């Protein structure tokens, strides 16, 4: 049964239908390229929502992972392991924070940041019991747990899953005034994405984040920066918030922190915040396990050695200019930063993604009308040059 169709039928029979994937079954990946079960080759321009910044099956990470898989994989945090400290030292050194708390999925790290911010509020701001508030933005995406979808503005993410956790206030994105107005005496944090990836690659105005940082500082509110998708080089800097020279109180990382090998996430902050946690306050069986730690350290090493942020900046800036040159009646806007680029269409993007697939390019629609181009950061100019005429051909066809 070596066809895409057969595997899809089997998957659909046994799995929940909570996704609508492109009809392609992948069996192998190397760098920016993937192969399907029928032997066709594709350029991956999604990178698993930026978890594959280092490319598929990066040999340096693979080697480290295999070696550690044969040595020690899991201790739980009931005991120490010899790898977690090394990983967190590297993560803190690279990012300039003094402490890191490792988790697994991105959503778990967001939950961790919420818990830390709330407890900080009760202990340090002396907020009345159960009154802590966190401000979030409309059109956000922070994950899929019940608490997180509870403060989503996307109807489908919420519908049927209530009731939800109280204590969140939703304000418009990119409005400095709205933040200023929403802060109350109970506000402990402002949780935001420096670019809204799932929301359609929405880039806020220059100066927005630095103005928010000033407000948060003045009002003693923690600035909580979700860099799960934008971080670790994707937008042309290690963190997208660095475009505005700000230093958030808490940074959340995930996705590319493992180079796609395994779920690894973390929150970063300084002692004054992290020290509010005491033994028993929070935990995760797999968080910080030695296999994850080795993979995380290797993934960071690749980002540094291969200068992935610099690559993303150079190639992304050039690629976005080329995309802007495509003359098509259905393109509304091309926007983004580094190699996180959204092409906003005047029509539904899904049929265009299906056409791109037929031309050997895997991209996925986000927010219905946007095609996101976010290839692994190890991509070369030559490979982008290969993709451009194919993308142009598909996007010029107004009939889809
Ligand atoms: C993907 C993503 C998450 C959730 O990460 P998971 O690993 O899917 O739980 C959270 N925030 C942002 C900005 C993301 O892009």
XYZ file of C-alpha atoms and ligand atoms in Angstrom:
415
model
C 0.000 0.000 0.000
C 2.741 2.441 -0.916
C 0.563 5.394 -1.932
C -0.186 8.687 -0.235
C -3.891 7.837 -0.464
C -3.602 4.525 1.381
C -1.704 6.015 4.318
C -4.126 8.919 4.534
C -7.098 6.517 4.587
C -5.541 4.532 7.430
C -4.728 7.665 9.395
C -8.221 9.050 8.931
C -9.768 5.782 10.039
C -7.921 5.670 13.350
C -7.115 9.270 14.258
C -9.182 12.192 15.461
C -10.046 14.622 12.681
C -8.666 17.640 14.446
C -6.449 18.697 11.506
C -6.920 19.261 7.769
C -3.445 18.471 6.408
C -2.356 18.781 2.801
C -2.764 15.363 1.147
C 0.875 14.316 1.278
C 2.512 11.577 3.384
C 6.140 12.307 4.235
C 8.660 9.587 4.911
C 12.034 11.310 4.887
C 13.591 14.737 5.405
C 17.038 16.247 4.930
C 17.787 19.934 5.387
C 15.077 21.885 3.584
C 13.845 18.913 1.550
C 11.268 16.212 2.315
C 10.117 13.162 0.356
C 6.683 11.573 0.206
C 5.808 7.889 0.267
C 5.628 7.809 -3.537
C 9.135 9.218 -3.914
C 8.253 12.830 -4.782
C 10.504 15.571 -3.413
C 9.307 18.837 -1.875
C 10.812 22.032 -0.493
C 9.488 22.455 3.057
C 8.475 26.084 3.428
C 6.588 25.623 6.687
C 9.313 24.054 8.866
C 6.694 22.621 11.247
C 5.620 26.149 12.215
C 9.296 27.124 12.781
C 10.297 24.075 14.851
C 12.718 23.109 12.074
C 14.824 26.262 11.835
C 17.914 24.006 11.746
C 16.442 21.907 8.893
C 15.212 18.314 8.922
C 17.342 15.722 10.729
C 20.284 18.050 11.270
C 23.278 15.678 11.509
C 24.852 17.442 14.493
C 21.652 17.211 16.562
C 20.947 13.660 15.330
C 24.378 12.484 16.424
C 24.012 14.006 19.877
C 20.480 12.607 20.266
C 21.422 9.075 19.245
C 24.420 9.033 21.546
C 22.344 10.233 24.497
C 19.444 7.867 23.638
C 21.779 4.963 24.328
C 23.128 6.469 27.548
C 20.280 7.931 29.630
C 16.914 9.310 28.511
C 14.795 10.047 31.553
C 15.367 10.459 35.247
C 12.362 12.630 36.140
C 13.152 15.631 38.294
C 13.082 13.395 41.368
C 16.800 12.952 40.665
C 19.388 15.165 39.000
C 20.860 14.362 35.614
C 24.202 15.456 34.209
C 22.777 17.206 31.100
C 20.101 19.636 32.291
C 22.535 22.083 33.882
C 24.699 22.159 30.773
C 21.671 22.838 28.571
C 20.270 25.609 30.768
C 23.703 27.221 31.131
C 23.943 27.389 27.347
C 20.378 28.695 27.001
C 20.927 31.405 29.631
C 24.327 32.415 28.239
C 22.986 32.765 24.701
C 19.898 34.720 25.725
C 21.200 36.829 28.600
C 18.785 35.632 31.285
C 19.889 34.222 34.622
C 17.391 31.362 34.926
C 15.503 28.933 32.696
C 12.764 26.427 33.485
C 12.477 23.598 30.941
C 9.167 22.107 29.806
C 8.089 20.118 26.733
C 5.429 21.648 24.491
C 5.029 25.336 23.800
C 1.623 25.463 25.456
C 3.137 24.011 28.620
C 5.756 26.738 28.686
C 3.039 29.377 28.239
C 1.147 27.819 31.168
C 4.372 27.934 33.165
C 4.804 31.639 32.409
C 1.204 32.309 33.468
C 1.699 30.478 36.756
C 5.002 32.226 37.468
C 3.538 35.659 36.659
C 0.504 35.076 38.865
C 2.526 33.832 41.810
C 4.948 36.735 41.384
C 1.937 39.075 41.516
C 0.608 37.587 44.733
C 3.986 37.539 46.452
C 5.609 40.723 45.143
C 2.710 43.003 44.203
C 0.567 41.766 47.101
C -2.448 41.278 44.852
C -5.560 40.016 46.650
C -6.103 36.257 46.535
C -7.324 34.938 43.137
C -7.535 38.433 41.634
C -4.461 38.413 39.389
C -5.125 39.558 35.822
C -3.093 39.002 32.672
C -3.575 41.127 29.567
C -3.441 39.366 26.189
C -3.967 40.502 22.600
C -6.769 39.894 20.144
C -5.836 37.482 17.351
C -3.302 35.777 19.646
C -2.051 32.226 19.448
C -0.411 30.767 22.539
C -1.397 27.091 22.333
C -4.322 24.768 22.913
C -4.764 24.017 26.600
C -8.120 24.932 28.127
C -6.700 27.962 29.950
C -4.981 29.231 26.809
C -7.914 28.756 24.385
C -10.039 30.458 27.030
C -8.331 33.754 26.159
C -8.246 33.181 22.406
C -10.322 35.483 20.209
C -10.756 32.709 17.626
C -14.306 31.329 18.003
C -13.430 27.812 16.797
C -10.606 27.403 19.316
C -13.078 28.041 22.160
C -16.414 26.734 20.931
C -17.450 23.646 22.839
C -14.527 23.676 25.271
C -15.756 25.960 28.070
C -15.849 26.766 30.858
C -12.623 28.698 30.978
C -10.090 30.099 33.430
C -10.910 33.651 34.546
C -8.366 36.445 34.925
C -7.552 37.373 31.322
C -8.302 40.641 29.539
C -8.182 40.799 25.737
C -7.078 44.066 24.112
C -6.481 44.971 20.438
C -2.964 44.134 19.174
C -0.746 47.032 18.174
C -2.564 49.559 20.373
C -0.394 51.240 22.999
C -3.394 53.117 24.394
C -5.385 49.922 24.857
C -2.614 48.475 27.019
C -2.339 51.651 29.068
C -6.096 51.636 29.671
C -6.417 47.908 30.434
C -3.919 47.826 33.300
C -5.514 47.718 36.755
C -4.076 47.316 40.237
C -4.486 43.537 39.772
C -2.555 43.277 36.497
C 0.483 41.007 36.799
C 1.502 40.527 33.179
C 1.130 41.431 29.518
C 1.417 38.318 27.334
C 2.098 38.992 23.653
C 3.712 37.730 20.448
C 6.230 40.157 18.887
C 4.797 39.083 15.510
C 1.487 37.196 15.427
C 2.462 34.081 13.457
C -0.707 31.999 13.495
C -2.734 35.190 13.374
C -1.481 35.699 9.793
C 2.079 37.022 10.242
C 0.908 40.331 11.696
C 3.840 42.698 12.303
C 3.084 45.533 14.748
C 4.158 49.128 14.080
C 7.714 50.144 14.883
C 7.812 51.449 18.422
C 4.833 49.438 19.649
C 6.804 46.940 21.713
C 9.172 49.497 23.185
C 6.212 51.680 24.199
C 4.565 48.637 25.815
C 7.819 47.880 27.627
C 7.869 51.397 29.091
C 4.265 51.114 30.263
C 4.872 47.700 31.833
C 7.926 48.999 33.641
C 6.126 52.077 34.947
C 3.136 50.028 36.157
C 5.201 47.116 37.511
C 3.607 44.633 35.122
C 5.625 41.693 33.758
C 6.220 41.771 30.034
C 5.795 38.161 28.869
C 7.108 37.615 25.362
C 5.971 34.463 23.531
C 8.863 33.788 21.116
C 7.913 30.160 20.498
C 7.478 30.798 16.768
C 9.397 34.048 16.233
C 12.412 33.210 18.383
C 15.734 31.437 17.874
C 16.627 33.180 14.648
C 13.426 33.001 12.610
C 12.898 36.743 12.139
C 16.551 37.682 11.635
C 17.522 38.163 15.274
C 17.741 35.644 18.114
C 14.440 37.087 19.389
C 12.005 39.230 17.415
C 11.670 41.623 20.392
C 15.315 42.652 19.865
C 14.209 44.759 16.902
C 12.960 47.180 19.542
C 15.903 46.753 21.896
C 13.672 45.617 24.733
C 14.356 42.983 27.353
C 11.072 41.323 28.383
C 10.741 40.070 31.959
C 9.830 36.568 30.781
C 10.608 35.032 27.377
C 8.918 31.815 26.266
C 10.749 29.526 23.832
C 9.893 26.189 22.223
C 9.646 24.783 18.707
C 13.178 25.296 17.261
C 14.656 24.786 20.730
C 14.815 21.111 19.706
C 15.438 21.557 15.978
C 12.372 19.369 15.458
C 13.694 16.272 17.223
C 11.578 16.221 20.325
C 9.321 18.644 22.222
C 11.550 21.004 24.210
C 10.356 24.343 25.584
C 11.326 26.699 28.379
C 10.690 30.009 30.042
C 13.529 32.451 30.638
C 13.672 35.154 33.289
C 15.870 36.473 36.079
C 16.211 35.240 39.671
C 13.947 37.954 41.075
C 11.055 36.305 39.248
C 12.032 32.624 39.056
C 12.863 32.514 42.764
C 9.161 32.696 43.660
C 8.923 28.997 42.764
C 9.604 26.490 45.521
C 9.879 22.686 45.495
C 6.495 21.206 44.637
C 5.025 24.405 43.105
C 5.304 23.275 39.493
C 6.710 20.376 37.500
C 6.719 18.028 34.540
C 7.826 14.385 34.353
C 9.674 14.868 31.070
C 10.720 18.522 31.480
C 14.501 18.897 31.453
C 15.153 15.200 30.866
C 18.680 14.320 29.729
C 17.669 13.422 26.157
C 15.738 16.687 25.743
C 18.622 18.603 27.317
C 21.204 17.158 24.925
C 18.930 17.850 21.958
C 18.248 21.396 23.167
C 21.933 22.151 23.674
C 22.785 20.776 20.216
C 19.924 22.745 18.601
C 21.253 25.961 20.179
C 24.791 25.145 19.082
C 23.627 24.826 15.466
C 21.855 28.204 15.653
C 25.100 29.783 16.869
C 27.588 27.948 14.632
C 25.600 28.358 11.444
C 24.662 31.964 12.277
C 21.003 31.213 11.586
C 19.634 34.617 12.684
C 22.014 36.383 10.280
C 21.050 33.999 7.470
C 17.354 34.613 8.124
C 17.895 38.365 7.980
C 19.941 38.352 4.768
C 17.930 35.772 2.843
C 14.556 36.774 4.278
C 14.976 40.440 3.366
C 15.943 39.500 -0.174
C 13.205 36.866 -0.536
C 10.475 39.203 0.702
C 11.520 41.846 -1.840
C 11.314 39.215 -4.591
C 7.857 38.117 -3.419
C 6.727 41.751 -3.497
C 7.726 41.906 -7.181
C 5.175 39.230 -8.111
C 2.402 41.002 -9.981
C -0.897 39.297 -9.272
C -4.456 40.580 -8.903
C -5.014 38.267 -5.916
C -2.065 39.386 -3.755
C -3.103 41.973 -1.208
C 0.079 42.332 0.807
C 3.444 40.702 1.522
C 4.611 41.149 5.104
C 6.946 39.673 7.671
C 10.441 39.801 9.057
C 13.444 37.620 8.298
C 12.218 34.254 7.065
C 8.753 34.557 8.589
C 6.760 35.871 5.664
C 3.035 36.015 4.976
C 1.526 36.592 1.551
C -1.970 37.933 2.151
C -4.382 36.955 -0.609
C -7.758 38.337 -1.583
C -9.008 34.750 -1.800
C -8.903 31.626 0.341
C -5.308 30.432 0.491
C -5.904 26.684 0.745
C -6.325 25.990 -3.017
C -3.094 27.893 -3.639
C -1.257 25.767 -1.081
C -2.569 22.669 -2.854
C -1.247 24.030 -6.166
C 2.128 24.836 -4.596
C 2.303 21.246 -3.379
C 1.849 20.011 -6.933
C 4.831 22.184 -7.895
C 6.986 20.695 -5.143
C 6.584 23.366 -2.466
C 4.991 22.719 0.897
C 3.425 25.787 2.487
C 0.325 26.111 4.589
C -2.417 28.671 4.838
C -2.840 30.480 8.098
C -5.857 32.541 8.999
C -7.569 31.386 5.801
C -6.302 34.133 3.477
C -2.554 34.062 4.191
C 0.121 31.775 2.733
C 3.019 31.567 5.171
C 6.553 31.084 3.845
C 8.889 30.033 6.664
C 11.490 27.599 5.330
C 14.265 26.153 7.514
C 16.895 28.853 8.088
C 19.596 26.643 6.584
C 18.036 27.267 3.167
C 20.315 28.696 0.450
C 19.687 31.536 -1.954
C 19.788 29.013 -4.777
C 16.976 27.015 -3.225
C 14.893 30.155 -2.757
C 15.608 31.049 -6.393
C 14.300 27.630 -7.365
C 11.081 28.289 -5.434
C 10.372 31.836 -6.632
C 9.170 31.220 -10.222
C 7.041 28.320 -8.993
C 5.433 30.458 -6.307
C 4.901 33.269 -8.818
C 3.255 30.923 -11.321
C 0.790 29.627 -8.718
C -0.008 32.995 -7.178
C -0.568 34.664 -10.558
C -3.403 32.275 -11.315
C -6.515 34.145 -10.189
C -8.930 31.338 -10.994
C -8.480 29.203 -7.848
C 3.159 26.967 18.306
C 2.972 28.053 19.272
C 2.603 27.803 20.598
C 2.246 26.428 21.110
O 3.259 25.503 21.009
P 2.914 23.929 21.058
O 4.244 23.269 21.076
O 2.108 23.618 19.823
O 2.128 23.708 22.297
C 2.514 28.879 21.462
N 2.767 30.130 21.052
C 3.122 30.418 19.785
C 3.421 31.824 19.396
C 3.214 29.397 18.831
O 3.516 29.682 17.570
